[in-house]
Coordinates of C-alpha atoms in Angstrom, one line a residue:
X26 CA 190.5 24.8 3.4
X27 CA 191.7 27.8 5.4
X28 CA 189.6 27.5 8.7
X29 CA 188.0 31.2 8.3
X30 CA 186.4 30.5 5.4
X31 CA 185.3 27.5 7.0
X32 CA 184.0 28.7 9.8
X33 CA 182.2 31.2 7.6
X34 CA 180.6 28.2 5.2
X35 CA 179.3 27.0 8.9
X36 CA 178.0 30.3 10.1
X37 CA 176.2 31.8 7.5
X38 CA 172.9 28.9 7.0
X39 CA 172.3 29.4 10.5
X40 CA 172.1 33.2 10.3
X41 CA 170.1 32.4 6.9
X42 CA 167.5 30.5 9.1
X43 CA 167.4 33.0 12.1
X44 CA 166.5 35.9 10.2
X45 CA 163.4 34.1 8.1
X46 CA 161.9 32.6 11.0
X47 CA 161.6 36.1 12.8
X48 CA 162.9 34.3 16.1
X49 CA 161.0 31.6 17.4
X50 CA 157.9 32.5 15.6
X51 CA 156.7 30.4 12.8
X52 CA 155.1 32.4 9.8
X53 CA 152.1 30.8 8.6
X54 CA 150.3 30.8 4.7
X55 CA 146.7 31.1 4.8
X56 CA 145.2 28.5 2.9
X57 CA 144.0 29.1 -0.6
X58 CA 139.9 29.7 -0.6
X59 CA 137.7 29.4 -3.8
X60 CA 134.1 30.9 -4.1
X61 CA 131.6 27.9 -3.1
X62 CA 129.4 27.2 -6.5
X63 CA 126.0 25.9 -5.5
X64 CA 123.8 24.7 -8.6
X65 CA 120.3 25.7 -9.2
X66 CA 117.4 23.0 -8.9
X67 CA 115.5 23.3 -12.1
X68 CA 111.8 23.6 -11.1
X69 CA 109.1 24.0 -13.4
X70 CA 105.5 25.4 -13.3
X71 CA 102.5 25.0 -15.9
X72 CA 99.4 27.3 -17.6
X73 CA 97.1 25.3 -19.4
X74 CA 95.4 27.4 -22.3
X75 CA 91.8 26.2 -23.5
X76 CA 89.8 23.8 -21.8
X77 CA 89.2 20.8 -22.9
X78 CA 90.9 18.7 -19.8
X79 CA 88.0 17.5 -17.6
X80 CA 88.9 20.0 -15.1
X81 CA 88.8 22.7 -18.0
X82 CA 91.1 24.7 -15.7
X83 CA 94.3 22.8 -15.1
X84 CA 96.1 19.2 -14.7
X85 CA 94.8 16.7 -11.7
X86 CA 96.4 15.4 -8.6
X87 CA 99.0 12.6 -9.6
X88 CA 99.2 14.0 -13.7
X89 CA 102.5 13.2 -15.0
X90 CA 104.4 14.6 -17.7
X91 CA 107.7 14.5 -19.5
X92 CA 110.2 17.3 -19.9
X93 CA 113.4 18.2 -21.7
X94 CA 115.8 20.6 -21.7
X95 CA 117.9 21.0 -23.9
X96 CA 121.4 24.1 -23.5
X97 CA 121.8 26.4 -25.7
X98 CA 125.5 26.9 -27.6
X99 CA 128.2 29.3 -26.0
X100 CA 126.6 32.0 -28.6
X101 CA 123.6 31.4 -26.8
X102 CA 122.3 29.6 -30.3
X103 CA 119.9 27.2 -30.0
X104 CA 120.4 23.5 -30.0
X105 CA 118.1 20.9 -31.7
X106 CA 116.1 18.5 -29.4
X107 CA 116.8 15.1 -29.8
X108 CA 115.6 11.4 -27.9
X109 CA 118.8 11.6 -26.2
X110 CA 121.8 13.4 -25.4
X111 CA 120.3 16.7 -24.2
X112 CA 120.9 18.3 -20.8
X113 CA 117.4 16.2 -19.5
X114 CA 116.3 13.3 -21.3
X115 CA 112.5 12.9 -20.6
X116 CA 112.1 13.2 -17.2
X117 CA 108.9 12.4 -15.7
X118 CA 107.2 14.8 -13.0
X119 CA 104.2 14.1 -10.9
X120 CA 101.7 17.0 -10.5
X121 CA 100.5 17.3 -6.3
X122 CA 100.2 21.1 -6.4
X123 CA 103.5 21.5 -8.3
X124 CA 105.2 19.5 -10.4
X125 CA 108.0 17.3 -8.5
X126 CA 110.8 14.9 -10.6
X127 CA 111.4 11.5 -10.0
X128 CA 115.3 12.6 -9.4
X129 CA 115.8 16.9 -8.9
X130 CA 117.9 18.0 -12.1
X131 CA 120.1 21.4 -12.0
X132 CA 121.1 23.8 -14.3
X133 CA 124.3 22.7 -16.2
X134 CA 126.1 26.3 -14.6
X135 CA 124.7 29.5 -13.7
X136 CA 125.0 31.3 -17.1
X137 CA 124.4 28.6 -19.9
X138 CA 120.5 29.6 -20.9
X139 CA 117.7 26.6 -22.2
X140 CA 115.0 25.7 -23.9
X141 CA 112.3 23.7 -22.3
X142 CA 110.1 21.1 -23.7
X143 CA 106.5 19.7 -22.2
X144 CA 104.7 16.9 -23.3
X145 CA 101.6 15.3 -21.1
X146 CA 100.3 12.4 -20.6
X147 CA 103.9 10.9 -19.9
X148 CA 105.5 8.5 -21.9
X149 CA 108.6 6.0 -21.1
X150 CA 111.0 5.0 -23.8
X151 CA 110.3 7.5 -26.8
X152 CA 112.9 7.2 -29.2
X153 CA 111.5 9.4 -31.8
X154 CA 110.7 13.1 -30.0
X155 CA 109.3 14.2 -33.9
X156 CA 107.3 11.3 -34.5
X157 CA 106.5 10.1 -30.7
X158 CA 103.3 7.8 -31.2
X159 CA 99.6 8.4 -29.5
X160 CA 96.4 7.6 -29.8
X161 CA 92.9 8.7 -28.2
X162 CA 90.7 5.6 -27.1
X163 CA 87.6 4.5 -29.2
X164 CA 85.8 4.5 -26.1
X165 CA 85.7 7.6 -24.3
X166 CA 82.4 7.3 -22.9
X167 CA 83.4 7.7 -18.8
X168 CA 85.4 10.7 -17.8
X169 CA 88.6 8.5 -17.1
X170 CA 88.8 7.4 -20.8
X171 CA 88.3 10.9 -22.1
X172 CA 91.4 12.7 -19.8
X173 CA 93.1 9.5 -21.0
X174 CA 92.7 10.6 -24.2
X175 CA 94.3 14.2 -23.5
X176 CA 97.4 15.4 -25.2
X177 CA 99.3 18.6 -24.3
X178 CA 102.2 20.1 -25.5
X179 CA 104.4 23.0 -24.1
X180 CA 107.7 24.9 -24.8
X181 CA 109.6 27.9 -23.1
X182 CA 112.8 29.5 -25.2
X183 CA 115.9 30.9 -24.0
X184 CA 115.3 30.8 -20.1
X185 CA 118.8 31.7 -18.1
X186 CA 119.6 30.0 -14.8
X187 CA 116.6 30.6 -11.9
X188 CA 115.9 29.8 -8.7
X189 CA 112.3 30.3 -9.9
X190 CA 110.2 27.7 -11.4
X191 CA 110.0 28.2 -15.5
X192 CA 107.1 28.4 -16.5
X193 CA 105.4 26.7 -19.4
X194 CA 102.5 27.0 -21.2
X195 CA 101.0 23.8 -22.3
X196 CA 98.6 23.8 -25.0
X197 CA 95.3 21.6 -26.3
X198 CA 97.1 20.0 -29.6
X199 CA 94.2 17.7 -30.2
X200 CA 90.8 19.0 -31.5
X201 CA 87.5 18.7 -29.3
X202 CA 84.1 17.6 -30.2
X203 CA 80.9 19.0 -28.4
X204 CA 77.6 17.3 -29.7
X205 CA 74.3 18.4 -28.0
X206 CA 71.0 17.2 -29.0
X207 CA 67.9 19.3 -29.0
X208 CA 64.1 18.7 -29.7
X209 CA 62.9 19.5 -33.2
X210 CA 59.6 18.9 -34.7
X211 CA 57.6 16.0 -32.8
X212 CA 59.7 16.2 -29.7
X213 CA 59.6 18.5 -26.8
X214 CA 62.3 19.0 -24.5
X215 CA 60.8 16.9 -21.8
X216 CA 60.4 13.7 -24.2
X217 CA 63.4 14.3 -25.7
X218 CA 65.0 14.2 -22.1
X219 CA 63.0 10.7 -21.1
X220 CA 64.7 9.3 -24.7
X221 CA 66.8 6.6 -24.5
X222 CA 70.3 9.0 -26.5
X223 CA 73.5 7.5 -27.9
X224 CA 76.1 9.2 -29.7
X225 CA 78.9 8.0 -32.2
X226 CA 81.6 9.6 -33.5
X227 CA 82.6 7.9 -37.4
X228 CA 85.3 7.9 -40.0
X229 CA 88.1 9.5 -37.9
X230 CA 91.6 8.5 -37.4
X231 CA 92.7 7.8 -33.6
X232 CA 96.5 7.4 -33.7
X233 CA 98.6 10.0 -34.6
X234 CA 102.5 11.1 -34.7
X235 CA 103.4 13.4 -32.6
X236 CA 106.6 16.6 -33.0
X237 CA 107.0 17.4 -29.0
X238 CA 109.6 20.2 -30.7
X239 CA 106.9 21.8 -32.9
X240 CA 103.3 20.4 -31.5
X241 CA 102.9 19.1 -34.9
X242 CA 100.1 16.0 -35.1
X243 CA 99.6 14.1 -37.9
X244 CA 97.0 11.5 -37.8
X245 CA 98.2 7.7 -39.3
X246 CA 96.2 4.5 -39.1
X247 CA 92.5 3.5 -40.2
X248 CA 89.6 5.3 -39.6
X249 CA 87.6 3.9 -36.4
X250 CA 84.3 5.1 -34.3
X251 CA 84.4 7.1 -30.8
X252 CA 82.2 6.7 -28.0
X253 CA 82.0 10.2 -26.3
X254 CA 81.5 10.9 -22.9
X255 CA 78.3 12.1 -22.0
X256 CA 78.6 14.8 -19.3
X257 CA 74.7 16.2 -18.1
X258 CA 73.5 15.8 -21.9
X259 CA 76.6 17.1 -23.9
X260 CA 78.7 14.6 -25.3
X261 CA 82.5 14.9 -25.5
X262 CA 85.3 13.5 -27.7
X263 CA 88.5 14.3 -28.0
X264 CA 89.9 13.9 -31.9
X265 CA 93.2 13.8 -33.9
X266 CA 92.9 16.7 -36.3
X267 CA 92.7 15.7 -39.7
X268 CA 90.4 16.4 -42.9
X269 CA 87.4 13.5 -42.8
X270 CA 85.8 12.7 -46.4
X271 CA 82.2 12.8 -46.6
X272 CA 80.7 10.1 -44.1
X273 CA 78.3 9.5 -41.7
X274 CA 80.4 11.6 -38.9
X275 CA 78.1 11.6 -36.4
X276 CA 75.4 9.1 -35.7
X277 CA 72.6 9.7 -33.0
X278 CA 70.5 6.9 -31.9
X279 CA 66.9 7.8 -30.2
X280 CA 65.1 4.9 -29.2
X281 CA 66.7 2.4 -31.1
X282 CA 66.3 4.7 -34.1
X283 CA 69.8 6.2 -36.0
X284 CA 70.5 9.6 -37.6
X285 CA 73.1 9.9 -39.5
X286 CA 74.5 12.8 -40.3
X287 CA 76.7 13.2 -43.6
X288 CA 79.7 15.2 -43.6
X289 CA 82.7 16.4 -44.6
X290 CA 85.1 17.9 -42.0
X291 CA 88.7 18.9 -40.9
X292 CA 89.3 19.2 -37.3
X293 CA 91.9 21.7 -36.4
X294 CA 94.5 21.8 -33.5
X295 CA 93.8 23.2 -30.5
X296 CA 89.9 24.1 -31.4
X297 CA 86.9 23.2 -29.8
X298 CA 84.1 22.2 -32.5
X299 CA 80.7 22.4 -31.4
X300 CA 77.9 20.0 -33.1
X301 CA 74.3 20.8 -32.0
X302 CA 72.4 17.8 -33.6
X303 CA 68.4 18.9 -33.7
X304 CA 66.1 15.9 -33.9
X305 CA 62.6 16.0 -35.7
X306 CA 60.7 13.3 -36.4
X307 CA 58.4 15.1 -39.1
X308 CA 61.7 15.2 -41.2
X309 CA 62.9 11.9 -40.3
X310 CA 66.4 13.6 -39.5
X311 CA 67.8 16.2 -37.9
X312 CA 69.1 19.5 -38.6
X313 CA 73.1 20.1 -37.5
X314 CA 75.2 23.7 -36.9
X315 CA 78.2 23.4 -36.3
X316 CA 80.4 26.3 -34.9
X317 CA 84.0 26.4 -34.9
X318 CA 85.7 27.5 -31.8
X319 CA 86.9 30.4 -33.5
X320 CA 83.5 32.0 -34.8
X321 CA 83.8 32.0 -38.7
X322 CA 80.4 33.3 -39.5
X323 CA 79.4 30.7 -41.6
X324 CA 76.7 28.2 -40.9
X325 CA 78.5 24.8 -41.6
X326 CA 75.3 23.1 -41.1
X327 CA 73.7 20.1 -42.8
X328 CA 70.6 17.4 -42.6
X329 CA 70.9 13.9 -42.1
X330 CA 68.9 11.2 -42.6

Protein backbone atom coordinates (compact mmCIF):
# COMPACT_ATOMS: atom_id res chain seq x y z
CA UNK A 1 0.00 0.00 0.00
CA UNK A 2 1.55 3.40 -0.86
CA UNK A 3 2.18 4.93 2.72
CA UNK A 4 -0.08 8.23 1.87
CA UNK A 5 -2.97 6.45 1.47
CA UNK A 6 -2.04 4.80 4.44
CA UNK A 7 -1.51 7.32 6.55
CA UNK A 8 -4.78 8.71 5.30
CA UNK A 9 -6.77 5.25 6.19
CA UNK A 10 -5.14 6.12 9.82
CA UNK A 11 -6.09 9.74 9.97
CA UNK A 12 -9.43 10.11 8.96
CA UNK A 13 -11.47 7.77 12.17
CA UNK A 14 -9.78 9.91 14.40
CA UNK A 15 -10.84 13.20 12.85
CA UNK A 16 -14.34 11.23 12.43
CA UNK A 17 -14.41 10.98 16.29
CA UNK A 18 -13.07 14.56 17.07
CA UNK A 19 -15.62 16.33 15.26
CA UNK A 20 -18.90 14.25 16.81
CA UNK A 21 -17.73 14.52 20.24
CA UNK A 22 -17.60 18.38 20.06
CA UNK A 23 -14.11 18.13 21.94
CA UNK A 24 -14.09 16.65 25.17
CA UNK A 25 -17.71 17.12 25.82
CA UNK A 26 -19.94 14.12 25.73
CA UNK A 27 -23.50 14.77 24.17
CA UNK A 28 -26.13 13.21 26.11
CA UNK A 29 -29.90 11.65 24.89
CA UNK A 30 -32.58 12.50 27.18
CA UNK A 31 -34.31 9.56 28.17
CA UNK A 32 -37.60 8.68 26.57
CA UNK A 33 -40.69 9.73 29.07
CA UNK A 34 -44.36 8.30 28.70
CA UNK A 35 -47.46 10.01 30.24
CA UNK A 36 -48.04 8.24 33.84
CA UNK A 37 -51.68 6.39 33.49
CA UNK A 38 -53.27 6.16 37.00
CA UNK A 39 -56.59 4.00 37.08
CA UNK A 40 -59.73 5.12 38.57
CA UNK A 41 -61.11 3.30 41.90
CA UNK A 42 -64.61 2.34 41.04
CA UNK A 43 -66.70 3.69 43.96
CA UNK A 44 -70.32 3.32 44.14
CA UNK A 45 -73.15 5.12 46.07
CA UNK A 46 -76.93 3.99 46.59
CA UNK A 47 -80.86 5.71 46.66
CA UNK A 48 -83.23 3.48 47.97
CA UNK A 49 -86.82 4.16 46.46
CA UNK A 50 -89.92 3.09 48.59
CA UNK A 51 -89.84 2.09 51.97
CA UNK A 52 -90.27 -1.05 52.99
CA UNK A 53 -86.62 -1.66 54.70
CA UNK A 54 -87.05 -1.31 58.44
CA UNK A 55 -85.31 1.93 58.31
CA UNK A 56 -87.85 2.97 55.45
CA UNK A 57 -85.15 5.43 54.48
CA UNK A 58 -81.98 3.64 53.57
CA UNK A 59 -79.62 0.39 54.15
CA UNK A 60 -78.10 -0.24 57.87
CA UNK A 61 -74.60 -0.10 59.25
CA UNK A 62 -72.73 -3.46 58.19
CA UNK A 63 -75.57 -4.14 54.97
CA UNK A 64 -73.78 -5.89 52.25
CA UNK A 65 -74.45 -6.16 48.79
CA UNK A 66 -73.22 -7.63 45.51
CA UNK A 67 -72.23 -5.69 42.37
CA UNK A 68 -71.19 -6.25 38.80
CA UNK A 69 -70.01 -4.45 36.18
CA UNK A 70 -69.89 -5.47 33.25
CA UNK A 71 -67.82 -3.08 29.85
CA UNK A 72 -69.38 -2.06 27.20
CA UNK A 73 -68.02 -3.10 23.40
CA UNK A 74 -65.54 -0.59 21.50
CA UNK A 75 -69.02 0.79 19.84
CA UNK A 76 -69.94 1.48 23.23
CA UNK A 77 -72.67 -1.46 22.68
CA UNK A 78 -73.78 -3.13 25.55
CA UNK A 79 -72.63 -6.40 26.80
CA UNK A 80 -74.79 -9.14 28.46
CA UNK A 81 -74.24 -9.92 32.15
CA UNK A 82 -73.27 -13.18 32.99
CA UNK A 83 -72.07 -15.39 36.46
CA UNK A 84 -68.68 -14.80 35.28
CA UNK A 85 -66.44 -13.39 33.04
CA UNK A 86 -67.40 -9.71 33.32
CA UNK A 87 -65.19 -6.79 34.33
CA UNK A 88 -66.42 -7.52 38.39
CA UNK A 89 -67.80 -10.74 39.23
CA UNK A 90 -70.03 -10.17 42.35
CA UNK A 91 -68.19 -8.25 44.58
CA UNK A 92 -69.39 -7.89 47.89
CA UNK A 93 -69.45 -4.23 49.67
CA UNK A 94 -70.10 -3.47 53.32
CA UNK A 95 -72.30 -0.35 53.90
CA UNK A 96 -70.53 2.02 57.15
CA UNK A 97 -71.67 5.35 55.63
CA UNK A 98 -70.54 4.28 52.17
CA UNK A 99 -70.23 1.29 50.54
CA UNK A 100 -66.47 -0.11 50.79
CA UNK A 101 -65.25 -3.56 48.67
CA UNK A 102 -63.63 -6.31 50.12
CA UNK A 103 -60.72 -5.68 47.40
CA UNK A 104 -60.91 -1.80 45.53
CA UNK A 105 -61.64 -2.60 41.73
CA UNK A 106 -60.73 0.11 38.91
CA UNK A 107 -62.05 0.95 35.80
CA UNK A 108 -60.64 -1.33 33.00
CA UNK A 109 -59.16 2.30 31.20
CA UNK A 110 -60.29 5.71 31.29
CA UNK A 111 -62.61 5.65 28.21
CA UNK A 112 -64.26 2.13 28.03
CA UNK A 113 -68.04 3.06 29.65
CA UNK A 114 -70.21 0.29 31.96
CA UNK A 115 -73.10 -0.96 33.10
CA UNK A 116 -73.62 -1.53 36.77
CA UNK A 117 -75.57 -4.13 38.56
CA UNK A 118 -76.89 -4.14 42.47
CA UNK A 119 -78.32 -6.86 44.18
CA UNK A 120 -78.87 -6.76 48.27
CA UNK A 121 -78.84 -8.86 50.67
CA UNK A 122 -75.42 -10.36 49.38
CA UNK A 123 -74.99 -13.68 48.09
CA UNK A 124 -71.69 -15.89 47.63
CA UNK A 125 -71.45 -18.41 44.83
CA UNK A 126 -74.41 -17.49 42.32
CA UNK A 127 -73.98 -19.19 39.32
CA UNK A 128 -77.12 -18.33 37.72
CA UNK A 129 -77.45 -14.11 37.71
CA UNK A 130 -81.24 -14.77 35.78
CA UNK A 131 -82.44 -17.24 38.05
CA UNK A 132 -80.34 -16.45 41.36
CA UNK A 133 -82.47 -18.24 44.25
CA UNK A 134 -84.19 -16.42 47.43
CA UNK A 135 -86.53 -16.74 49.72
CA UNK A 136 -88.37 -14.58 52.53
CA UNK A 137 -88.57 -16.40 56.05
CA UNK A 138 -91.94 -17.93 57.26
CA UNK A 139 -91.33 -16.27 60.37
CA UNK A 140 -90.86 -12.68 60.15
CA UNK A 141 -92.35 -11.85 63.38
CA UNK A 142 -89.06 -9.71 64.98
CA UNK A 143 -87.61 -6.90 63.00
CA UNK A 144 -84.33 -8.96 62.26
CA UNK A 145 -86.33 -11.67 60.38
CA UNK A 146 -88.23 -9.16 58.40
CA UNK A 147 -84.86 -6.98 56.96
CA UNK A 148 -83.71 -10.57 56.49
CA UNK A 149 -86.31 -11.05 54.35
CA UNK A 150 -85.55 -7.76 52.10
CA UNK A 151 -84.57 -7.97 48.45
CA UNK A 152 -83.33 -4.97 46.44
CA UNK A 153 -82.33 -4.66 43.10
CA UNK A 154 -80.40 -1.88 41.20
CA UNK A 155 -78.87 -0.96 37.79
CA UNK A 156 -77.09 2.18 36.26
CA UNK A 157 -76.35 2.15 32.21
CA UNK A 158 -73.63 3.47 30.28
CA UNK A 159 -71.58 5.22 33.06
CA UNK A 160 -67.90 6.47 31.55
CA UNK A 161 -64.79 6.45 33.74
CA UNK A 162 -65.27 8.67 37.29
CA UNK A 163 -63.52 9.56 40.08
CA UNK A 164 -67.07 9.99 41.42
CA UNK A 165 -69.05 7.32 43.07
CA UNK A 166 -71.90 5.88 40.53
CA UNK A 167 -74.74 6.02 41.70
CA UNK A 168 -77.46 3.41 41.86
CA UNK A 169 -80.79 3.28 42.60
CA UNK A 170 -81.92 0.17 44.23
CA UNK A 171 -85.39 -0.74 44.16
CA UNK A 172 -88.22 -2.74 46.55
CA UNK A 173 -88.68 -5.90 44.02
CA UNK A 174 -90.67 -7.79 46.56
CA UNK A 175 -94.32 -6.74 47.48
CA UNK A 176 -95.18 -5.54 51.11
CA UNK A 177 -98.04 -6.46 53.36
CA UNK A 178 -99.53 -3.96 55.94
CA UNK A 179 -102.45 -5.49 58.06
CA UNK A 180 -104.00 -3.28 60.84
CA UNK A 181 -106.76 -4.29 62.93
CA UNK A 182 -109.54 -2.08 64.11
CA UNK A 183 -112.65 -2.28 66.48
CA UNK A 184 -115.94 -3.11 64.82
CA UNK A 185 -119.16 -3.81 66.34
CA UNK A 186 -118.76 -5.24 70.05
CA UNK A 187 -115.30 -3.87 70.43
CA UNK A 188 -113.98 -0.53 71.29
CA UNK A 189 -110.61 0.61 70.71
CA UNK A 190 -109.54 0.21 74.26
CA UNK A 191 -110.72 -3.64 74.43
CA UNK A 192 -109.63 -4.22 71.22
CA UNK A 193 -106.12 -2.86 72.42
CA UNK A 194 -106.16 -5.20 75.90
CA UNK A 195 -106.93 -8.32 73.20
CA UNK A 196 -104.69 -10.94 73.09
CA UNK A 197 -103.86 -10.21 68.51
CA UNK A 198 -102.10 -12.67 66.21
CA UNK A 199 -101.73 -12.33 62.59
CA UNK A 200 -101.07 -14.97 59.73
CA UNK A 201 -100.25 -14.55 56.43
CA UNK A 202 -101.61 -17.99 54.12
CA UNK A 203 -101.33 -19.58 50.74
CA UNK A 204 -98.34 -17.71 49.50
CA UNK A 205 -95.19 -18.79 47.82
CA UNK A 206 -91.75 -17.83 49.83
CA UNK A 207 -88.98 -18.73 47.40
CA UNK A 208 -88.54 -17.17 44.28
CA UNK A 209 -85.98 -16.86 41.15
CA UNK A 210 -84.49 -13.96 40.83
CA UNK A 211 -83.16 -11.88 37.14
CA UNK A 212 -80.47 -9.34 38.93
CA UNK A 213 -80.21 -8.02 34.94
CA UNK A 214 -83.92 -7.28 34.72
CA UNK A 215 -85.39 -7.39 38.60
CA UNK A 216 -87.62 -10.05 37.32
CA UNK A 217 -89.11 -12.42 40.43
CA UNK A 218 -90.87 -15.35 39.84
CA UNK A 219 -92.16 -17.19 42.76
CA UNK A 220 -91.40 -21.29 42.71
CA UNK A 221 -92.06 -23.75 45.50
CA UNK A 222 -95.24 -24.56 47.80
CA UNK A 223 -97.33 -22.28 49.24
CA UNK A 224 -96.47 -21.77 53.14
CA UNK A 225 -97.84 -19.29 56.10
CA UNK A 226 -95.89 -15.94 57.37
CA UNK A 227 -95.63 -14.66 60.60
CA UNK A 228 -95.44 -10.76 60.34
CA UNK A 229 -93.83 -8.54 62.41
CA UNK A 230 -95.80 -6.57 64.56
CA UNK A 231 -94.42 -3.03 64.85
CA UNK A 232 -96.79 -0.73 67.58
CA UNK A 233 -100.01 -2.64 66.23
CA UNK A 234 -99.35 -2.88 62.37
CA UNK A 235 -98.22 -5.99 61.18
CA UNK A 236 -95.62 -6.35 58.40
CA UNK A 237 -94.66 -9.06 55.80
CA UNK A 238 -92.66 -8.93 53.16
CA UNK A 239 -94.08 -11.26 50.01
CA UNK A 240 -92.85 -12.79 46.70
CA UNK A 241 -95.31 -11.29 44.18
CA UNK A 242 -97.44 -13.69 42.68
CA UNK A 243 -101.34 -14.27 41.96
CA UNK A 244 -102.79 -16.26 45.22
CA UNK A 245 -106.09 -18.45 44.47
CA UNK A 246 -108.88 -17.92 46.67
CA UNK A 247 -107.81 -18.91 50.36
CA UNK A 248 -107.92 -17.98 53.66
CA UNK A 249 -105.06 -15.18 53.06
CA UNK A 250 -105.16 -13.73 56.15
CA UNK A 251 -106.11 -15.17 59.49
CA UNK A 252 -106.52 -12.93 62.67
CA UNK A 253 -106.79 -14.65 65.99
CA UNK A 254 -108.46 -12.47 68.97
CA UNK A 255 -108.52 -14.28 72.05
CA UNK A 256 -108.04 -17.63 70.96
CA UNK A 257 -110.76 -16.92 68.36
CA UNK A 258 -109.80 -17.06 64.25
CA UNK A 259 -111.03 -14.87 61.30
CA UNK A 260 -110.44 -15.89 58.34
CA UNK A 261 -110.55 -13.90 55.59
CA UNK A 262 -111.14 -15.39 52.04
CA UNK A 263 -109.37 -14.10 49.07
CA UNK A 264 -108.07 -13.96 46.03
CA UNK A 265 -104.98 -11.71 45.37
CA UNK A 266 -101.87 -10.86 43.19
CA UNK A 267 -99.16 -9.04 44.90
CA UNK A 268 -97.24 -6.81 42.55
CA UNK A 269 -93.38 -5.80 42.61
CA UNK A 270 -92.40 -3.12 44.31
CA UNK A 271 -95.96 -2.12 45.98
CA UNK A 272 -96.94 -1.79 49.30
CA UNK A 273 -100.54 -3.41 49.98
CA UNK A 274 -102.35 -2.29 52.82
CA UNK A 275 -104.97 -4.78 54.62
CA UNK A 276 -107.04 -3.00 57.37
CA UNK A 277 -108.87 -6.07 58.97
CA UNK A 278 -112.14 -4.62 61.06
CA UNK A 279 -113.28 -7.01 63.77
CA UNK A 280 -116.95 -7.31 64.94
CA UNK A 281 -118.22 -9.65 66.98
CA UNK A 282 -122.03 -9.06 66.06
CA UNK A 283 -120.99 -10.38 62.60
CA UNK A 284 -118.80 -13.04 63.71
CA UNK A 285 -116.12 -11.66 61.20
CA UNK A 286 -114.63 -8.79 60.10
CA UNK A 287 -114.83 -6.52 57.37
CA UNK A 288 -111.39 -6.03 55.15
CA UNK A 289 -110.18 -2.92 52.52
CA UNK A 290 -107.54 -3.31 50.99
CA UNK A 291 -105.71 -0.42 49.17
CA UNK A 292 -103.09 -0.91 46.76
CA UNK A 293 -100.06 1.29 46.95
CA UNK A 294 -100.93 2.85 43.92
CA UNK A 295 -104.59 4.13 44.77
CA UNK A 296 -106.83 2.28 42.14
CA UNK A 297 -110.17 3.58 43.34
CA UNK A 298 -111.68 0.42 43.85
CA UNK A 299 -112.69 -1.01 47.17
CA UNK A 300 -111.06 -4.54 47.04
CA UNK A 301 -112.71 -5.39 50.24
CA UNK A 302 -114.33 -8.57 51.54
CA UNK A 303 -115.85 -10.42 54.83
CA UNK A 304 -114.53 -13.24 56.45
CA UNK A 305 -115.75 -15.54 58.64
Amino acid sequence: MNIKYLMAYLILPIAITSCSSGGNETEEIPPVTHPEVTKKEIKISTNVSGITKATDTGFDTNDKCGLYVVNRGSDNASNTLKATGNHVDNMRFTYSGTWTPDTPIYWMDNTTHADFYLYFPYQSGISDVNAMSFSVKTDQSSESAYKASELLIGSTKDVAPTESAVVINAKHVLSQMIVNVAAGNGFTTESLAAANIGVTINGTKVSATVDIASSAVSATGDAQSIKPWNTNGTWKALVIPQSVEETNLITVNVDGKDYNLKKAFTFVSGKSHKFTVTVSKTSNGINVNIDGWETDDTDNGGVAE
